[in-house]
Amino acid sequence: MIARIIGTGSCLPESIVTNDDLAGIMDTSDEWIASRTGIRKRHLAKDETTAFMASEAARKALENAGIEADKVDMIIVGTITGDYITPSTACQVQGRLGAVNAVAFDINAACSGFMYAFHTAYAYLQTGIYKTVLVLGAETLSKIMDWTDRSTCVLFGDGAGAAVVQAFEEGGQQASEKEMMGERNGLLAFEQGSDGARGMVLNCRGRLNHNPLTTNPFAPSYVSMDGQEVYKFAVSTVPVSIRRVLGKAGVEVGDIKFFILHQANLRIIQSVAKRLKADVDKFPVSLDHCGNISAASVPVLLDEMNRKGMLNRGDKIVMSGFGGGLTWASAVIEW
Ligand code: COA
């Protein structure tokens, strides 16, 4: 069985907020943010909801793949900022698209959310349970930021990205001309992990518990992060994860055309490139104009590259996500 990405899409909120705009409302500067992170601006939702952005990204991905919504068997959304606890964002996407034959659910793996969803999709495809899966990462992080904490709120943005993943039998009949696009090999290998013991270095509590029967009601909170610990986690874990997945796929660092990393910080990306002894030019960047959009960052960047024509048949690509949980996940795909 081959699991291929056959279409991508993304949606960013209309409103763009520059570092200078932020400097107008808090004690920060373009110089501090850009030099520490590489971020220059981000899209922040005004009226757009997580479900709206996810649905738009999904619609574009289906269009890009040439697939009708009723052909989708499953929708998985990686998100920590759904508009509702229930219904899930995936169910909302299903309803908005009219994907009547799809089963839909969300995954909470923070910035690894899209990669976890992609690997979960693969498990269903590989066992033959489903054939076509919509995989998304969608976030409205601006609503869980502490806007009085300049060390976190300047880092994040909002948006959604989607990919249509389809199963093909090796050497089997292709379903349509669009699907015949290649002798592409799809997902070659993946690996993922979690470290709950260190999870509190990046946390955000749920809503207020006002149950009168409890003696320990807790207040909700916004995102709180030990930036340096998260930084150390990322630069030590991601290169190991990528080396591991390359080993599983039987390919070398030099065989990889692009390393599409979760977009948290330019310095993290540069450090990973250095540790892998890979050319930093192979690490495309979107955080300069998107900031960190958590689960959405990998699929948004993938879609940008796809639409620019940067991805060619046969290219080997690494995708890697890491973040809250703590969680991480990497895959090698052949486009
Ligand atoms: N503007 C101006 N100054 C700021 C600031 C801002 N937005 N945020 C923090 N500062 C100040 C601090 O108050 C501190 O000042 P002090 O020395 O007077 O106390 C100084 O800058 C240094 O803060 P520090 O937190 O030590 O900076 P840092 O070099 O560790 O950089 C991060 C902070 C967040 C950029 C960095 O730790 C990081 O990128 N970590 C990884 C975070 C991440 O990627 N998270 C998501 C993972 S999915």
Short mmCIF file of C-alpha atoms and ligand atoms in Angstrom, two decimals:
data_model
loop_
_atom_site.label_atom_id
_atom_site.label_comp_id
_atom_site.label_asym_id
_atom_site.label_seq_id
_atom_site.Cartn_x
_atom_site.Cartn_y
_atom_site.Cartn_z
CA MET A 1 0.00 0.00 0.00
CA ILE A 2 1.16 3.49 -0.85
CA ALA A 3 -0.19 6.53 1.05
CA ARG A 4 0.28 9.69 -0.95
CA ILE A 5 -0.51 13.34 -0.39
CA ILE A 6 -2.53 14.20 -3.51
CA GLY A 7 -3.63 17.73 -2.64
CA THR A 8 -2.90 20.57 -0.22
CA GLY A 9 -4.66 23.74 0.91
CA SER A 10 -4.36 26.47 3.51
CA CYS A 11 -6.18 29.45 4.95
CA LEU A 12 -4.73 32.36 6.90
CA PRO A 13 -6.76 35.13 8.53
CA GLU A 14 -6.96 38.38 6.58
CA SER A 15 -5.51 40.58 9.29
CA ILE A 16 -1.69 40.84 9.31
CA VAL A 17 0.02 42.13 12.46
CA THR A 18 3.66 43.20 12.17
CA ASN A 19 6.23 43.32 14.96
CA ASP A 20 5.99 47.11 14.82
CA ASP A 21 2.22 46.85 15.32
CA LEU A 22 2.89 44.79 18.48
CA ALA A 23 5.50 47.32 19.62
CA GLY A 24 2.66 49.87 19.51
CA ILE A 25 0.66 47.98 22.15
CA MET A 26 3.35 46.39 24.37
CA ASP A 27 6.97 46.79 25.44
CA THR A 28 8.70 44.97 22.58
CA SER A 29 10.44 45.75 19.30
CA ASP A 30 10.86 44.42 15.78
CA GLU A 31 14.58 44.09 16.55
CA TRP A 32 14.00 41.85 19.63
CA ILE A 33 11.40 39.60 18.00
CA ALA A 34 13.14 39.24 14.64
CA SER A 35 16.61 38.65 16.06
CA ARG A 36 15.41 36.11 18.68
CA THR A 37 12.93 34.23 16.48
CA GLY A 38 13.00 35.24 12.79
CA ILE A 39 9.33 36.29 13.01
CA ARG A 40 8.41 39.59 11.27
CA LYS A 41 4.62 39.36 11.12
CA ARG A 42 1.76 36.96 11.70
CA HIS A 43 -1.88 36.57 10.64
CA LEU A 44 -4.27 36.97 13.58
CA ALA A 45 -7.95 36.08 13.44
CA LYS A 46 -10.52 38.81 13.90
CA ASP A 47 -13.74 37.13 12.78
CA GLU A 48 -12.28 33.88 11.44
CA THR A 49 -12.86 30.81 13.62
CA THR A 50 -10.77 27.64 13.75
CA ALA A 51 -13.57 25.70 12.02
CA PHE A 52 -13.88 28.34 9.28
CA MET A 53 -10.15 28.37 8.51
CA ALA A 54 -9.96 24.56 8.64
CA SER A 55 -12.91 24.23 6.26
CA GLU A 56 -11.42 26.70 3.78
CA ALA A 57 -8.05 24.90 3.87
CA ALA A 58 -9.83 21.56 3.40
CA ARG A 59 -11.92 22.88 0.50
CA LYS A 60 -8.77 24.07 -1.28
CA ALA A 61 -6.98 20.77 -0.62
CA LEU A 62 -9.89 18.79 -2.08
CA GLU A 63 -9.95 21.08 -5.11
CA ASN A 64 -6.19 20.66 -5.51
CA ALA A 65 -6.60 16.88 -5.34
CA GLY A 66 -9.61 16.80 -7.66
CA ILE A 67 -11.68 14.95 -5.04
CA GLU A 68 -15.33 15.55 -4.13
CA ALA A 69 -16.16 15.94 -0.42
CA ASP A 70 -18.36 12.85 -0.39
CA LYS A 71 -15.36 10.71 -1.35
CA VAL A 72 -13.59 11.51 1.94
CA ASP A 73 -13.65 8.61 4.41
CA MET A 74 -12.10 10.33 7.41
CA ILE A 75 -11.24 13.85 8.63
CA ILE A 76 -8.62 14.30 11.35
CA VAL A 77 -7.79 17.75 12.68
CA GLY A 78 -4.75 18.43 14.83
CA THR A 79 -5.74 21.37 17.04
CA ILE A 80 -5.55 22.70 20.57
CA THR A 81 -7.80 25.66 19.83
CA GLY A 82 -11.08 24.27 18.54
CA ASP A 83 -13.97 26.70 18.84
CA TYR A 84 -15.90 24.21 20.95
CA ILE A 85 -14.93 21.31 23.20
CA THR A 86 -17.72 19.52 21.38
CA PRO A 87 -18.46 19.35 18.50
CA SER A 88 -14.89 18.75 17.39
CA THR A 89 -13.33 20.93 14.72
CA ALA A 90 -13.21 17.86 12.45
CA CYS A 91 -16.99 17.36 12.80
CA GLN A 92 -17.53 21.03 12.03
CA VAL A 93 -15.36 20.71 8.92
CA GLN A 94 -17.33 17.63 7.90
CA GLY A 95 -20.60 19.53 8.26
CA ARG A 96 -19.36 22.59 6.40
CA LEU A 97 -17.97 20.54 3.50
CA GLY A 98 -20.88 18.13 3.30
CA ALA A 99 -18.41 15.24 3.63
CA VAL A 100 -21.31 12.97 4.56
CA ASN A 101 -19.36 9.72 4.36
CA ALA A 102 -16.50 10.79 6.61
CA VAL A 103 -15.83 9.90 10.23
CA ALA A 104 -14.32 12.93 11.96
CA PHE A 105 -12.30 13.62 15.10
CA ASP A 106 -9.62 15.91 16.53
CA ILE A 107 -6.17 15.13 17.88
CA ASN A 108 -4.52 17.17 20.63
CA ALA A 109 -0.77 16.97 20.10
CA ALA A 110 -0.10 20.74 20.05
CA CYS A 111 2.54 21.67 17.47
CA SER A 112 2.94 18.00 16.44
CA GLY A 113 -0.80 17.80 15.76
CA PHE A 114 -0.70 17.66 11.97
CA MET A 115 2.07 15.04 12.00
CA TYR A 116 0.23 12.88 14.55
CA ALA A 117 -2.93 13.19 12.43
CA PHE A 118 -0.97 12.26 9.29
CA HIS A 119 0.47 9.16 10.95
CA THR A 120 -2.94 8.19 12.34
CA ALA A 121 -4.38 8.53 8.83
CA TYR A 122 -1.61 6.28 7.55
CA ALA A 123 -2.51 3.57 10.07
CA TYR A 124 -6.11 3.53 8.81
CA LEU A 125 -5.01 3.59 5.17
CA GLN A 126 -2.41 0.90 5.66
CA THR A 127 -4.90 -1.51 7.20
CA GLY A 128 -7.29 -0.91 4.31
CA ILE A 129 -10.03 0.48 6.56
CA TYR A 130 -10.21 3.76 4.64
CA LYS A 131 -8.97 5.03 1.29
CA THR A 132 -9.13 8.82 1.42
CA VAL A 133 -8.37 10.96 4.47
CA LEU A 134 -8.36 14.71 4.98
CA VAL A 135 -5.61 15.62 7.44
CA LEU A 136 -5.50 19.09 8.94
CA GLY A 137 -3.74 21.35 11.40
CA ALA A 138 -5.83 24.35 12.44
CA GLU A 139 -5.31 26.90 15.20
CA THR A 140 -6.56 30.20 16.58
CA LEU A 141 -3.73 30.56 19.07
CA SER A 142 -4.40 34.25 19.58
CA LYS A 143 -7.37 33.35 21.80
CA ILE A 144 -5.25 31.33 24.27
CA MET A 145 -2.36 33.79 24.48
CA ASP A 146 -1.68 35.86 27.56
CA TRP A 147 -1.55 39.27 25.89
CA THR A 148 0.18 40.71 28.95
CA ASP A 149 3.10 38.25 28.53
CA ARG A 150 5.37 39.63 25.80
CA SER A 151 7.63 36.55 25.95
CA THR A 152 4.89 34.31 24.47
CA CYS A 153 2.21 36.36 22.69
CA VAL A 154 4.62 37.76 20.08
CA LEU A 155 5.57 34.24 18.92
CA PHE A 156 2.28 32.82 17.72
CA GLY A 157 -0.15 33.23 14.83
CA ASP A 158 -3.41 31.79 13.49
CA GLY A 159 -4.23 29.68 10.43
CA ALA A 160 -5.01 26.27 8.99
CA GLY A 161 -3.47 23.84 6.54
CA ALA A 162 -4.79 20.64 4.99
CA ALA A 163 -3.65 17.65 2.97
CA VAL A 164 -5.62 14.95 1.19
CA VAL A 165 -3.96 11.58 1.74
CA GLN A 166 -5.01 8.63 -0.35
CA ALA A 167 -4.15 4.92 -0.36
CA PHE A 168 -3.13 3.15 -3.55
CA GLU A 169 -2.34 -0.48 -4.06
CA GLU A 170 1.23 -0.83 -5.30
CA GLY A 171 1.06 -1.53 -9.02
CA GLY A 172 -2.73 -1.55 -8.71
CA GLN A 173 -5.31 0.32 -10.73
CA GLN A 174 -5.39 4.05 -10.26
CA ALA A 175 -8.74 5.65 -9.58
CA SER A 176 -8.46 8.73 -11.78
CA GLU A 177 -6.16 10.60 -14.10
CA LYS A 178 -5.34 13.08 -11.34
CA GLU A 179 -4.39 10.24 -9.03
CA MET A 180 -2.20 8.75 -11.74
CA MET A 181 0.03 11.80 -11.44
CA GLY A 182 3.01 9.82 -10.48
CA GLU A 183 5.03 6.85 -9.69
CA ARG A 184 5.23 8.59 -6.31
CA ASN A 185 6.01 6.45 -3.35
CA GLY A 186 4.20 8.43 -0.69
CA LEU A 187 5.03 7.91 2.96
CA LEU A 188 8.32 5.99 3.32
CA ALA A 189 8.65 5.98 7.11
CA PHE A 190 7.51 7.77 10.24
CA GLU A 191 8.45 7.93 13.89
CA GLN A 192 6.97 9.80 16.82
CA GLY A 193 7.20 10.15 20.57
CA SER A 194 5.89 11.83 23.69
CA ASP A 195 7.38 12.91 27.01
CA GLY A 196 4.54 13.74 29.40
CA ALA A 197 6.90 14.02 32.35
CA ARG A 198 8.25 17.30 30.92
CA GLY A 199 4.88 18.52 29.62
CA MET A 200 4.40 21.45 31.99
CA VAL A 201 7.17 23.50 30.33
CA LEU A 202 4.51 24.48 27.80
CA ASN A 203 1.00 24.47 29.22
CA CYS A 204 -2.44 26.01 29.03
CA ARG A 205 -5.20 25.03 31.42
CA GLY A 206 -8.83 24.44 30.39
CA ARG A 207 -11.86 26.45 31.36
CA LEU A 208 -12.96 27.56 34.82
CA ASN A 209 -14.36 24.78 36.98
CA HIS A 210 -17.20 26.32 38.95
CA ASN A 211 -18.67 23.09 40.26
CA PRO A 212 -19.95 24.08 43.75
CA LEU A 213 -19.32 20.53 45.03
CA THR A 214 -15.56 20.58 44.50
CA THR A 215 -13.14 21.83 47.11
CA ASN A 216 -10.49 22.52 44.54
CA PRO A 217 -11.92 24.60 41.69
CA PHE A 218 -9.26 25.73 39.29
CA ALA A 219 -9.09 28.85 37.24
CA PRO A 220 -8.41 28.76 33.52
CA SER A 221 -5.11 30.04 32.24
CA TYR A 222 -3.46 31.20 29.06
CA VAL A 223 -0.35 29.74 27.42
CA SER A 224 2.59 29.66 29.77
CA MET A 225 6.01 28.58 28.56
CA ASP A 226 9.53 28.08 29.82
CA GLY A 227 11.03 29.23 26.53
CA GLN A 228 14.55 28.07 27.21
CA GLU A 229 13.49 24.56 28.24
CA VAL A 230 11.30 24.25 25.14
CA TYR A 231 14.21 25.49 23.04
CA LYS A 232 16.56 22.87 24.54
CA PHE A 233 13.94 20.14 24.03
CA ALA A 234 13.52 21.08 20.36
CA VAL A 235 17.17 21.32 19.38
CA SER A 236 18.05 18.05 21.11
CA THR A 237 14.99 15.95 20.13
CA VAL A 238 14.28 16.96 16.53
CA PRO A 239 17.64 15.97 14.98
CA VAL A 240 17.46 12.59 16.76
CA SER A 241 13.91 12.03 15.52
CA ILE A 242 14.88 12.96 11.97
CA ARG A 243 17.94 10.69 11.98
CA ARG A 244 15.79 7.88 13.31
CA VAL A 245 13.15 8.27 10.59
CA LEU A 246 15.80 8.58 7.87
CA GLY A 247 17.29 5.32 9.13
CA LYS A 248 13.86 3.64 8.99
CA ALA A 249 13.36 4.86 5.42
CA GLY A 250 16.89 3.83 4.44
CA VAL A 251 17.80 7.28 3.10
CA GLU A 252 20.60 9.71 3.92
CA VAL A 253 20.44 13.37 4.94
CA GLY A 254 21.91 14.21 1.52
CA ASP A 255 19.02 12.47 -0.28
CA ILE A 256 16.48 14.89 1.19
CA LYS A 257 15.35 17.83 -0.95
CA PHE A 258 13.50 19.69 1.81
CA PHE A 259 13.17 19.49 5.58
CA ILE A 260 9.76 20.96 6.42
CA LEU A 261 10.02 21.64 10.14
CA HIS A 262 7.45 22.99 12.54
CA GLN A 263 7.94 26.74 12.40
CA ALA A 264 8.66 27.81 15.98
CA ASN A 265 11.91 29.71 15.80
CA LEU A 266 14.49 30.32 13.05
CA ARG A 267 17.29 29.57 15.50
CA ILE A 268 15.79 26.13 16.20
CA ILE A 269 15.65 25.44 12.45
CA GLN A 270 19.26 26.58 11.98
CA SER A 271 20.42 24.49 14.91
CA VAL A 272 18.66 21.36 13.58
CA ALA A 273 20.25 21.92 10.15
CA LYS A 274 23.66 22.25 11.78
CA ARG A 275 23.24 19.14 13.91
CA LEU A 276 22.14 17.14 10.87
CA LYS A 277 25.04 18.60 8.84
CA ALA A 278 22.45 19.60 6.24
CA ASP A 279 22.41 22.73 4.07
CA VAL A 280 20.15 25.27 5.82
CA ASP A 281 18.77 26.27 2.39
CA LYS A 282 16.95 22.93 2.40
CA PHE A 283 14.87 24.17 5.36
CA PRO A 284 12.09 26.37 3.94
CA VAL A 285 10.69 29.02 6.27
CA SER A 286 7.23 30.51 6.71
CA LEU A 287 7.54 31.73 10.28
CA ASP A 288 8.77 35.11 9.06
CA HIS A 289 5.24 35.89 7.82
CA CYS A 290 3.14 33.38 9.85
CA GLY A 291 4.79 33.15 13.26
CA ASN A 292 4.28 29.85 15.08
CA ILE A 293 0.88 28.42 14.11
CA SER A 294 1.33 25.20 16.07
CA ALA A 295 -0.36 22.26 14.31
CA ALA A 296 -0.99 24.37 11.21
CA SER A 297 2.61 25.32 10.53
CA VAL A 298 3.76 22.19 8.65
CA PRO A 299 0.70 21.91 6.34
CA VAL A 300 0.60 25.67 5.65
CA LEU A 301 4.25 25.61 4.62
CA LEU A 302 3.71 22.43 2.59
CA ASP A 303 0.85 24.10 0.75
CA GLU A 304 2.88 27.25 0.09
CA MET A 305 5.64 25.12 -1.43
CA ASN A 306 3.22 22.99 -3.42
CA ARG A 307 1.52 26.04 -4.93
CA LYS A 308 4.87 27.65 -5.77
CA GLY A 309 5.76 24.48 -7.73
CA MET A 310 8.70 23.69 -5.43
CA LEU A 311 7.74 20.01 -5.01
CA ASN A 312 8.53 17.66 -7.86
CA ARG A 313 7.68 14.07 -8.38
CA GLY A 314 10.25 11.83 -6.70
CA ASP A 315 11.53 14.48 -4.27
CA LYS A 316 12.24 13.05 -0.86
CA ILE A 317 10.98 15.32 1.91
CA VAL A 318 11.18 15.22 5.68
CA MET A 319 8.33 16.71 7.69
CA SER A 320 8.83 17.14 11.42
CA GLY A 321 6.66 18.57 14.19
CA PHE A 322 7.47 19.13 17.86
CA GLY A 323 5.97 20.95 20.81
CA GLY A 324 3.48 20.79 23.66
CA GLY A 325 2.89 17.52 25.44
CA LEU A 326 5.82 17.23 24.98
CA THR A 327 5.42 15.58 21.60
CA TRP A 328 7.36 15.12 18.40
CA ALA A 329 6.83 13.32 15.10
CA SER A 330 8.76 13.02 11.84
CA ALA A 331 8.05 11.45 8.47
CA VAL A 332 9.93 10.86 5.22
CA ILE A 333 7.75 11.11 2.13
CA GLU A 334 8.45 10.82 -1.55
CA TRP A 335 6.39 13.45 -3.36
N1 COA B 1 10.32 41.89 23.62
C1 COA B 1 11.35 42.42 24.28
N2 COA B 1 11.96 41.80 25.31
C2 COA B 1 11.48 40.59 25.65
C3 COA B 1 10.41 39.99 25.02
C4 COA B 1 9.81 40.69 23.96
N3 COA B 1 8.77 40.20 23.25
N4 COA B 1 10.17 38.80 25.59
C5 COA B 1 11.07 38.63 26.56
N5 COA B 1 11.88 39.74 26.62
C6 COA B 1 12.99 39.99 27.51
C7 COA B 1 12.88 39.25 28.82
O1 COA B 1 12.06 39.98 29.71
C8 COA B 1 14.30 39.17 29.25
O2 COA B 1 14.65 40.41 29.80
P1 COA B 1 15.62 40.46 31.09
O3 COA B 1 16.91 39.84 30.64
O4 COA B 1 15.68 41.91 31.38
O5 COA B 1 14.93 39.66 32.14
C9 COA B 1 15.08 39.05 27.94
O6 COA B 1 14.19 39.49 26.92
C10 COA B 1 15.54 37.65 27.65
O7 COA B 1 14.44 36.76 27.83
P2 COA B 1 14.61 35.23 27.60
O8 COA B 1 13.30 34.56 27.84
O9 COA B 1 15.81 34.74 28.34
O10 COA B 1 14.95 35.20 26.03
P3 COA B 1 15.45 34.02 25.17
O11 COA B 1 16.72 34.40 24.54
O12 COA B 1 15.36 32.69 25.86
O13 COA B 1 14.36 34.00 24.01
C11 COA B 1 12.42 32.80 23.28
C12 COA B 1 13.00 33.73 24.32
C13 COA B 1 10.98 32.52 23.68
C14 COA B 1 12.45 33.50 21.93
C15 COA B 1 13.25 31.49 23.22
O14 COA B 1 13.44 30.97 24.51
C16 COA B 1 12.60 30.47 22.37
O15 COA B 1 12.43 30.66 21.19
N6 COA B 1 12.24 29.32 22.96
C17 COA B 1 11.52 28.29 22.23
C18 COA B 1 10.08 28.61 22.30
C19 COA B 1 9.29 27.87 21.29
O16 COA B 1 9.72 27.69 20.19
N7 COA B 1 8.09 27.47 21.69
C20 COA B 1 7.16 26.81 20.85
C21 COA B 1 7.58 25.41 20.66
S1 COA B 1 6.37 24.58 19.77
#
